[in-house]
Structures are given as structure tokens and as C-alpha cells.
Amino acid sequence: MTDQHWSSTQNKDARGSSERRQTEPLRRVPISRILGSDREIVIEFNGADYRLRITRNQKLILTK
């Protein structure tokens, strides 16, 4: 399966924050590729753990 892309560009403001505009492609990844057969995973980012899960109501939730 191939990833689809959305268009955007990335610009940095004076503080170094990124902002995307609609011209450069963004990757589109199916949730099954991220979670596999699981409904919940832990993602490590900058030394912190984040929990990504699918709720009973089929909503995607990311919590720290």
C-alpha cells in the first residue's frame, strides 16, 4: 500500500515554529499501518510517552 500525500509547504516564523501551507505534499498514512491489529500503542517523543488509541466510539485519541 502506498501513502497518499496532501499538499503543503513548511515555513518557520521568528521563533522557529513550523507552519504548513498548501503546496508541498504531506504523507497520508492509514491508521492500520500505525497500530497494526492493536487498538492502542505508546509513542515515545522527546523523552515522554504518549498513548494513541481508538475509542469504543471509533475516535482517535492521543494523550500524554
CSV table of N, CA and C in Angstrom, one decimal, residues 36-56:
chain,number,residue,atom,x,y,z
A,36,GLY,N,-1.4,-1.4,13.5
A,36,GLY,CA,-1.5,-2.9,13.2
A,36,GLY,C,-2.8,-3.4,13.7
A,37,SER,N,-2.8,-4.5,14.4
A,37,SER,CA,-4.1,-5.1,14.9
A,37,SER,C,-4.4,-4.6,16.3
A,38,ASP,N,-3.6,-3.8,16.8
A,38,ASP,CA,-3.8,-3.2,18.2
A,38,ASP,C,-4.8,-2.0,18.1
A,39,ARG,N,-5.4,-1.7,19.3
A,39,ARG,CA,-6.3,-0.6,19.4
A,39,ARG,C,-5.6,0.6,20.1
A,40,GLU,N,-4.4,0.3,20.6
A,40,GLU,CA,-3.6,1.3,21.5
A,40,GLU,C,-2.1,1.0,21.4
A,41,ILE,N,-1.4,2.1,21.3
A,41,ILE,CA,0.1,2.0,21.3
A,41,ILE,C,0.7,3.1,22.2
A,42,VAL,N,1.9,3.0,22.5
A,42,VAL,CA,2.6,4.1,23.2
A,42,VAL,C,3.7,4.6,22.3
A,43,ILE,N,3.7,5.9,22.1
A,43,ILE,CA,4.6,6.6,21.2
A,43,ILE,C,5.6,7.4,22.1
A,44,GLU,N,6.9,7.2,21.9
A,44,GLU,CA,7.9,8.0,22.7
A,44,GLU,C,8.3,9.2,21.8
A,45,PHE,N,8.2,10.4,22.5
A,45,PHE,CA,8.6,11.6,21.8
A,45,PHE,C,9.3,12.6,22.8
A,46,ASN,N,10.5,13.0,22.5
A,46,ASN,CA,11.3,13.9,23.3
A,46,ASN,C,11.3,13.4,24.8
A,47,GLY,N,11.5,12.1,25.0
A,47,GLY,CA,11.6,11.6,26.4
A,47,GLY,C,10.3,11.4,27.1
A,48,ALA,N,9.2,11.7,26.4
A,48,ALA,CA,7.9,11.5,27.1
A,48,ALA,C,7.1,10.4,26.3
A,49,ASP,N,6.2,9.7,27.0
A,49,ASP,CA,5.3,8.7,26.4
A,49,ASP,C,4.0,9.3,26.2
A,50,TYR,N,3.5,9.0,25.0
A,50,TYR,CA,2.1,9.4,24.6
A,50,TYR,C,1.4,8.1,24.2
A,51,ARG,N,0.1,8.1,24.6
A,51,ARG,CA,-0.8,6.9,24.3
A,51,ARG,C,-1.7,7.3,23.1
A,52,LEU,N,-1.6,6.5,22.0
A,52,LEU,CA,-2.5,6.7,20.9
A,52,LEU,C,-3.5,5.5,20.9
A,53,ARG,N,-4.8,5.8,20.9
A,53,ARG,CA,-5.8,4.7,21.0
A,53,ARG,C,-7.0,5.1,20.2
A,54,ILE,N,-7.7,4.0,19.8
A,54,ILE,CA,-9.0,4.1,19.2
A,54,ILE,C,-10.1,3.8,20.2
A,55,THR,N,-11.0,4.7,20.4
A,55,THR,CA,-12.0,4.6,21.4
A,55,THR,C,-13.2,3.6,21.0
A,56,ARG,N,-14.1,3.3,21.9
A,56,ARG,CA,-15.2,2.5,21.5
A,56,ARG,C,-16.1,3.2,20.5
